[in-house]
Short mmCIF file of C-alpha atoms and ligand atoms in Angstrom, two decimals:
data_model
loop_
_atom_site.label_atom_id
_atom_site.label_comp_id
_atom_site.label_asym_id
_atom_site.label_seq_id
_atom_site.Cartn_x
_atom_site.Cartn_y
_atom_site.Cartn_z
CA UNK A 1 105.40 151.32 143.90
CA UNK A 2 104.26 152.80 140.61
CA UNK A 3 105.04 150.87 137.45
CA UNK A 4 105.52 152.32 133.95
CA UNK A 5 105.34 150.74 130.49
CA UNK A 6 107.94 152.67 128.50
CA UNK A 7 109.68 149.75 126.79
CA UNK A 8 108.67 146.18 125.94
CA UNK A 9 111.25 145.23 128.56
CA UNK A 10 108.91 146.68 131.20
CA UNK A 11 106.49 143.81 130.51
CA UNK A 12 109.07 141.06 130.06
CA UNK A 13 107.90 139.16 133.14
CA UNK A 14 104.13 139.34 132.65
CA UNK A 15 103.50 139.98 128.95
CA UNK A 16 101.50 136.76 128.52
CA UNK A 17 99.47 137.57 131.67
CA UNK A 18 98.62 141.03 130.29
CA UNK A 19 97.54 139.45 126.99
CA UNK A 20 95.44 136.84 128.84
CA UNK A 21 93.76 139.58 130.93
CA UNK A 22 93.12 141.67 127.81
CA UNK A 23 91.51 138.72 126.04
CA UNK A 24 89.42 137.86 129.09
CA UNK A 25 88.14 141.44 129.43
CA UNK A 26 87.49 141.59 125.67
CA UNK A 27 85.31 138.46 125.87
CA UNK A 28 83.50 139.73 128.95
CA UNK A 29 82.78 143.16 127.48
CA UNK A 30 81.62 141.71 124.15
CA UNK A 31 79.12 139.55 126.09
CA UNK A 32 77.71 142.77 127.49
CA UNK A 33 79.13 142.26 130.97
CA UNK A 34 80.54 145.23 132.87
CA UNK A 35 84.32 145.62 133.07
CA UNK A 36 84.30 148.79 135.19
CA UNK A 37 87.54 148.02 136.98
CA UNK A 38 88.85 151.61 137.01
CA UNK A 39 85.78 153.43 138.29
CA UNK A 40 86.45 157.10 139.05
CA UNK A 41 90.04 156.86 137.77
CA UNK A 42 91.38 159.43 135.32
CA UNK A 43 93.86 159.00 132.50
CA UNK A 44 95.74 162.00 131.04
CA UNK A 45 96.60 161.48 127.36
CA UNK A 46 99.48 163.73 126.40
CA UNK A 47 100.17 164.02 122.65
CA UNK A 48 103.19 165.62 120.95
CA UNK A 49 102.41 163.86 117.65
CA UNK A 50 99.27 163.02 115.64
CA UNK A 51 97.14 159.97 116.36
CA UNK A 52 93.90 158.27 115.41
CA UNK A 53 94.04 154.80 117.01
CA UNK A 54 95.99 155.61 120.17
CA UNK A 55 93.81 158.57 121.05
CA UNK A 56 90.47 156.91 120.41
CA UNK A 57 91.32 153.47 121.82
CA UNK A 58 92.70 154.83 125.09
CA UNK A 59 89.70 157.13 125.57
CA UNK A 60 87.14 154.43 124.74
CA UNK A 61 89.08 151.95 126.89
CA UNK A 62 88.94 154.22 129.90
CA UNK A 63 85.20 154.77 129.36
CA UNK A 64 84.62 151.00 129.28
CA UNK A 65 86.60 150.66 132.51
CA UNK A 66 84.31 153.20 134.20
CA UNK A 67 86.95 155.94 134.29
CA UNK A 68 87.61 159.11 132.37
CA UNK A 69 90.28 160.22 129.88
CA UNK A 70 91.51 163.76 129.18
CA UNK A 71 93.08 164.60 125.80
CA UNK A 72 95.99 167.02 126.10
CA UNK A 73 97.77 168.21 122.99
CA UNK A 74 101.14 169.82 123.66
CA UNK A 75 100.04 172.62 121.29
CA UNK A 76 97.37 173.59 123.80
CA UNK A 77 98.99 173.06 127.19
CA UNK A 78 101.77 175.06 128.85
CA UNK A 79 104.37 172.37 127.99
CA UNK A 80 104.22 173.73 124.44
CA UNK A 81 105.09 177.22 125.75
CA UNK A 82 108.13 176.16 127.73
CA UNK A 83 106.84 174.73 131.01
CA UNK A 84 109.22 171.92 131.95
CA UNK A 85 108.48 168.22 131.53
CA UNK A 86 109.33 167.84 135.22
CA UNK A 87 106.70 170.33 136.38
CA UNK A 88 104.15 168.95 133.91
CA UNK A 89 104.71 165.44 135.31
CA UNK A 90 104.50 166.59 138.93
CA UNK A 91 101.33 168.61 138.35
CA UNK A 92 99.52 165.94 136.30
CA UNK A 93 100.38 163.38 138.98
CA UNK A 94 98.39 165.45 141.50
CA UNK A 95 95.23 165.18 139.38
CA UNK A 96 95.23 161.89 137.47
CA UNK A 97 95.82 158.21 138.15
CA UNK A 98 97.58 157.28 134.90
CA UNK A 99 99.42 159.16 132.15
CA UNK A 100 99.68 158.05 128.52
CA UNK A 101 102.34 159.99 126.62
CA UNK A 102 103.05 160.12 122.86
CA UNK A 103 106.43 161.81 122.73
CA UNK A 104 108.77 163.13 120.08
CA UNK A 105 111.72 161.54 121.87
CA UNK A 106 112.44 158.64 124.18
CA UNK A 107 114.48 161.09 126.27
CA UNK A 108 111.35 163.18 126.94
CA UNK A 109 109.44 159.96 127.70
CA UNK A 110 112.07 158.86 130.23
CA UNK A 111 112.06 162.29 131.84
CA UNK A 112 108.28 162.40 132.23
CA UNK A 113 108.22 158.88 133.66
CA UNK A 114 111.05 159.73 136.05
CA UNK A 115 109.20 162.69 137.56
CA UNK A 116 105.61 161.40 137.44
CA UNK A 117 104.41 159.72 140.62
CA UNK A 118 101.67 157.83 138.73
CA UNK A 119 102.21 155.12 136.08
CA UNK A 120 103.27 156.34 132.63
CA UNK A 121 102.39 154.41 129.46
CA UNK A 122 104.39 154.98 126.27
CA UNK A 123 101.88 155.68 123.49
CA UNK A 124 104.82 155.82 121.00
CA UNK A 125 108.12 157.61 120.94
CA UNK A 126 111.01 157.62 118.47
CA UNK A 127 112.47 154.39 119.90
CA UNK A 128 109.55 152.12 120.79
CA UNK A 129 105.80 151.55 120.48
CA UNK A 130 105.08 148.97 123.20
CA UNK A 131 101.26 149.31 123.27
CA UNK A 132 101.15 148.46 119.57
CA UNK A 133 103.44 145.45 119.88
CA UNK A 134 101.60 144.06 122.93
CA UNK A 135 98.44 144.44 120.80
CA UNK A 136 100.08 142.70 117.84
CA UNK A 137 101.22 139.76 119.95
CA UNK A 138 97.66 139.45 121.31
CA UNK A 139 96.36 139.48 117.72
CA UNK A 140 98.86 136.83 116.60
CA UNK A 141 97.89 134.66 119.57
CA UNK A 142 94.17 135.00 118.70
CA UNK A 143 94.84 133.86 115.13
CA UNK A 144 97.60 131.30 115.70
CA UNK A 145 96.99 130.10 119.30
CA UNK A 146 100.66 129.92 120.18
CA UNK A 147 103.49 132.43 119.89
CA UNK A 148 106.55 130.43 120.90
CA UNK A 149 108.69 129.12 118.03
CA UNK A 150 106.66 130.92 115.35
CA UNK A 151 108.53 132.83 112.66
CA UNK A 152 107.88 136.56 112.59
CA UNK A 153 109.09 138.63 109.62
CA UNK A 154 109.12 142.41 109.55
CA UNK A 155 109.86 144.12 106.23
CA UNK A 156 110.52 147.86 105.96
CA UNK A 157 112.14 150.45 108.22
CA UNK A 158 114.10 148.26 110.64
CA UNK A 159 115.36 151.24 112.59
CA UNK A 160 112.04 152.62 113.83
CA UNK A 161 109.91 152.32 116.97
CA UNK A 162 107.88 149.35 115.67
CA UNK A 163 110.92 147.32 114.60
CA UNK A 164 112.62 147.83 117.96
CA UNK A 165 109.55 146.87 120.00
CA UNK A 166 108.92 143.86 117.70
CA UNK A 167 112.49 142.65 118.27
CA UNK A 168 112.07 142.80 122.05
CA UNK A 169 108.53 141.39 121.89
CA UNK A 170 109.70 138.39 119.83
CA UNK A 171 112.47 137.77 122.35
CA UNK A 172 110.07 137.85 125.30
CA UNK A 173 107.58 135.38 123.76
CA UNK A 174 110.19 133.18 122.00
CA UNK A 175 109.32 133.88 118.35
CA UNK A 176 112.07 133.78 115.71
CA UNK A 177 112.50 137.26 114.32
CA UNK A 178 113.64 138.32 110.85
CA UNK A 179 114.03 141.99 109.99
CA UNK A 180 114.31 142.72 106.29
CA UNK A 181 115.46 146.24 105.48
CA UNK A 182 117.99 148.15 103.39
CA UNK A 183 121.28 148.26 105.35
CA UNK A 184 121.04 151.93 106.44
CA UNK A 185 117.73 151.03 108.13
CA UNK A 186 118.82 148.05 110.19
CA UNK A 187 117.81 148.17 113.86
CA UNK A 188 119.76 149.99 116.53
CA UNK A 189 122.40 147.51 117.74
CA UNK A 190 121.29 148.14 121.33
CA UNK A 191 118.01 146.28 120.65
CA UNK A 192 119.67 143.49 118.68
CA UNK A 193 122.14 142.84 121.51
CA UNK A 194 119.40 142.93 124.14
CA UNK A 195 117.13 140.49 122.32
CA UNK A 196 119.92 137.94 121.94
CA UNK A 197 119.75 137.41 125.74
CA UNK A 198 116.32 135.82 125.22
CA UNK A 199 117.83 133.04 123.09
CA UNK A 200 115.71 133.47 119.95
CA UNK A 201 117.05 133.40 116.39
CA UNK A 202 117.43 136.93 115.09
CA UNK A 203 118.08 137.34 111.41
CA UNK A 204 118.73 140.79 109.96
CA UNK A 205 119.02 140.96 106.21
CA UNK A 206 118.56 143.21 103.19
CA UNK A 207 117.62 140.25 100.97
CA UNK A 208 113.99 140.73 99.97
CA UNK A 209 114.03 137.74 97.57
CA UNK A 210 113.76 135.18 100.42
CA UNK A 211 112.29 137.54 103.03
CA UNK A 212 109.09 135.71 103.89
CA UNK A 213 110.28 132.09 103.75
CA UNK A 214 108.71 130.04 106.59
CA UNK A 215 106.95 133.15 107.91
CA UNK A 216 103.87 132.66 110.12
CA UNK A 217 103.48 136.41 110.45
CA UNK A 218 104.49 139.15 108.01
CA UNK A 219 104.45 142.73 109.28
CA UNK A 220 105.39 146.16 108.06
CA UNK A 221 105.06 149.83 108.97
CA UNK A 222 105.35 153.14 107.16
CA UNK A 223 108.70 153.91 105.54
CA UNK A 224 108.42 157.51 106.79
CA UNK A 225 107.65 157.71 110.49
CA UNK A 226 106.49 160.86 112.21
CA UNK A 227 109.61 162.98 112.55
CA UNK A 228 111.28 161.53 109.40
CA UNK A 229 109.38 163.74 106.94
CA UNK A 230 112.48 165.64 105.74
CA UNK A 231 113.95 162.31 104.52
CA UNK A 232 110.79 161.30 102.66
CA UNK A 233 112.13 161.42 99.08
CA UNK A 234 115.38 159.64 99.99
CA UNK A 235 113.49 156.94 101.88
CA UNK A 236 110.96 156.29 99.12
CA UNK A 237 113.90 155.62 96.77
CA UNK A 238 115.87 153.45 99.20
CA UNK A 239 112.85 151.30 100.16
CA UNK A 240 111.52 150.94 96.61
CA UNK A 241 112.23 147.17 96.39
CA UNK A 242 110.63 146.41 99.76
CA UNK A 243 106.90 146.75 99.02
CA UNK A 244 104.97 143.74 100.37
CA UNK A 245 103.09 142.36 97.39
CA UNK A 246 100.92 139.29 96.88
CA UNK A 247 104.00 137.59 95.38
CA UNK A 248 106.00 138.17 98.57
CA UNK A 249 103.09 136.90 100.71
CA UNK A 250 102.92 133.74 98.59
CA UNK A 251 106.43 132.75 99.75
CA UNK A 252 105.28 132.73 103.38
CA UNK A 253 103.41 129.84 105.06
CA UNK A 254 100.03 129.37 103.32
CA UNK A 255 98.24 130.38 106.54
CA UNK A 256 100.52 133.32 107.32
CA UNK A 257 98.86 136.47 108.56
CA UNK A 258 99.68 140.07 107.65
CA UNK A 259 99.96 142.86 110.23
CA UNK A 260 100.33 146.64 109.92
CA UNK A 261 100.00 149.00 112.89
CA UNK A 262 98.49 151.65 110.56
CA UNK A 263 98.33 154.27 109.19
CA UNK A 264 99.26 152.53 105.91
CA UNK A 265 100.46 154.08 102.68
CA UNK A 266 99.29 151.75 99.93
CA UNK A 267 101.66 151.14 97.05
CA UNK A 268 104.64 151.93 99.28
CA UNK A 269 105.25 149.55 102.22
CA UNK A 270 102.36 147.27 101.14
CA UNK A 271 99.86 146.97 98.32
CA UNK A 272 96.21 147.51 99.13
CA UNK A 273 95.56 144.02 97.69
CA UNK A 274 97.61 142.48 100.53
CA UNK A 275 96.50 144.88 103.27
CA UNK A 276 92.81 144.34 102.49
CA UNK A 277 93.28 140.74 101.36
CA UNK A 278 92.35 137.41 102.99
CA UNK A 279 95.58 137.02 104.97
CA UNK A 280 95.40 140.49 106.47
CA UNK A 281 94.24 140.96 110.07
CA UNK A 282 94.98 144.69 110.25
CA UNK A 283 91.52 145.69 111.44
CA UNK A 284 91.46 143.02 114.19
CA UNK A 285 94.84 144.45 115.13
CA UNK A 286 93.48 148.02 115.19
CA UNK A 287 90.53 146.91 117.34
CA UNK A 288 92.82 145.09 119.73
CA UNK A 289 94.57 148.34 120.65
CA UNK A 290 91.45 148.95 122.71
CA UNK A 291 91.52 145.60 124.52
CA UNK A 292 95.29 145.36 125.02
CA UNK A 293 95.41 148.84 126.52
CA UNK A 294 92.51 147.96 128.81
CA UNK A 295 94.69 145.06 130.03
CA UNK A 296 97.71 147.34 130.43
CA UNK A 297 95.79 150.05 132.32
CA UNK A 298 94.17 147.55 134.70
CA UNK A 299 97.55 145.91 135.36
CA UNK A 300 99.29 149.21 136.12
CA UNK A 301 96.46 150.62 138.23
CA UNK A 302 96.43 147.41 140.31
CA UNK A 303 100.11 147.97 141.00
CA UNK A 304 99.51 151.36 142.58
CA UNK A 305 96.54 150.37 144.75
N1 CP B 401 99.11 152.57 115.23
C1 CP B 401 99.01 153.76 115.84
O1 CP B 401 99.64 154.03 116.88
O2 CP B 401 98.14 154.60 115.24
P1 CP B 401 97.88 156.14 115.58
O3 CP B 401 99.14 156.89 115.18
O4 CP B 401 96.70 156.52 114.76
O5 CP B 401 97.64 156.28 117.05
N1 NVA B 402 106.52 154.16 112.94
C1 NVA B 402 105.33 154.96 112.87
C2 NVA B 402 104.23 154.34 113.67
C3 NVA B 402 102.92 155.06 113.59
C4 NVA B 402 101.88 154.46 114.49
C5 NVA B 402 105.62 156.38 113.34
O1 NVA B 402 106.37 156.53 114.32
O2 NVA B 402 105.13 157.31 112.73
#
């Protein structure tokens, strides 16, 4: 049976195993040992939105695994001229072993996954960004050893793909989760309700003055996600008080780390001083996209063997 990773919930039973595999393959590859576990396999990378990290890390990851990746922009393929998602999924499934899709909507993502007969990996949609959050949990584990019972604080747009996947990710690994955002940008209630089943403390607040208290991890994301551009001016005004500054970091645990999935807009969601400062691990995080996705691809390909 093929297995997809569309939501964090799709890895709820083996998230820590995927992270362990990713870390093991990272160590092996860095020692110069071969990790060609997907020899002769092909990954189609289907993009409806821009990307730097997702595109490069998936392609390099597939090369390291001994396979091949094909970049497909929807501007260039027939999907952009009206071919259906269903036919695109059925045709790609005849050629490739895995599909990574960056979609404008979660609906399109679900549709592609439904029709594809090979595993589909969500490389971001408007609801979730699971590859990034699996990567971030791996990065937190590398820096803090344990995830369970840590306090994770996300400040910024609480209603975007990163916030939703963080909520679910925290639930799965047992980290306390605080989302700090202006009220109109609180998370979709669907995710809040779902994460409560995992028994973690979830705290959603608009109070920036105590936002980072007891935080082991402080994270943010852009205030204007891809697709939100028409609301840019309104958002910049509404989020004005939520910039992560050195002062806000100082209220966290002294050894707290700072995460940002990137791209970052300095002076808005975070100052450059924090993002490039001693507590920041954003470039370890960016690198780990490569290793976490290697772990994800190997896990999914194993499932279809
Ligand atoms: N973090 C992330 O997904 O980056 P890209 O948009 O560059 O892929
Ligand atoms: N929330 C951002 C993440 C970018 C990687 C967006 O969707 O644009």
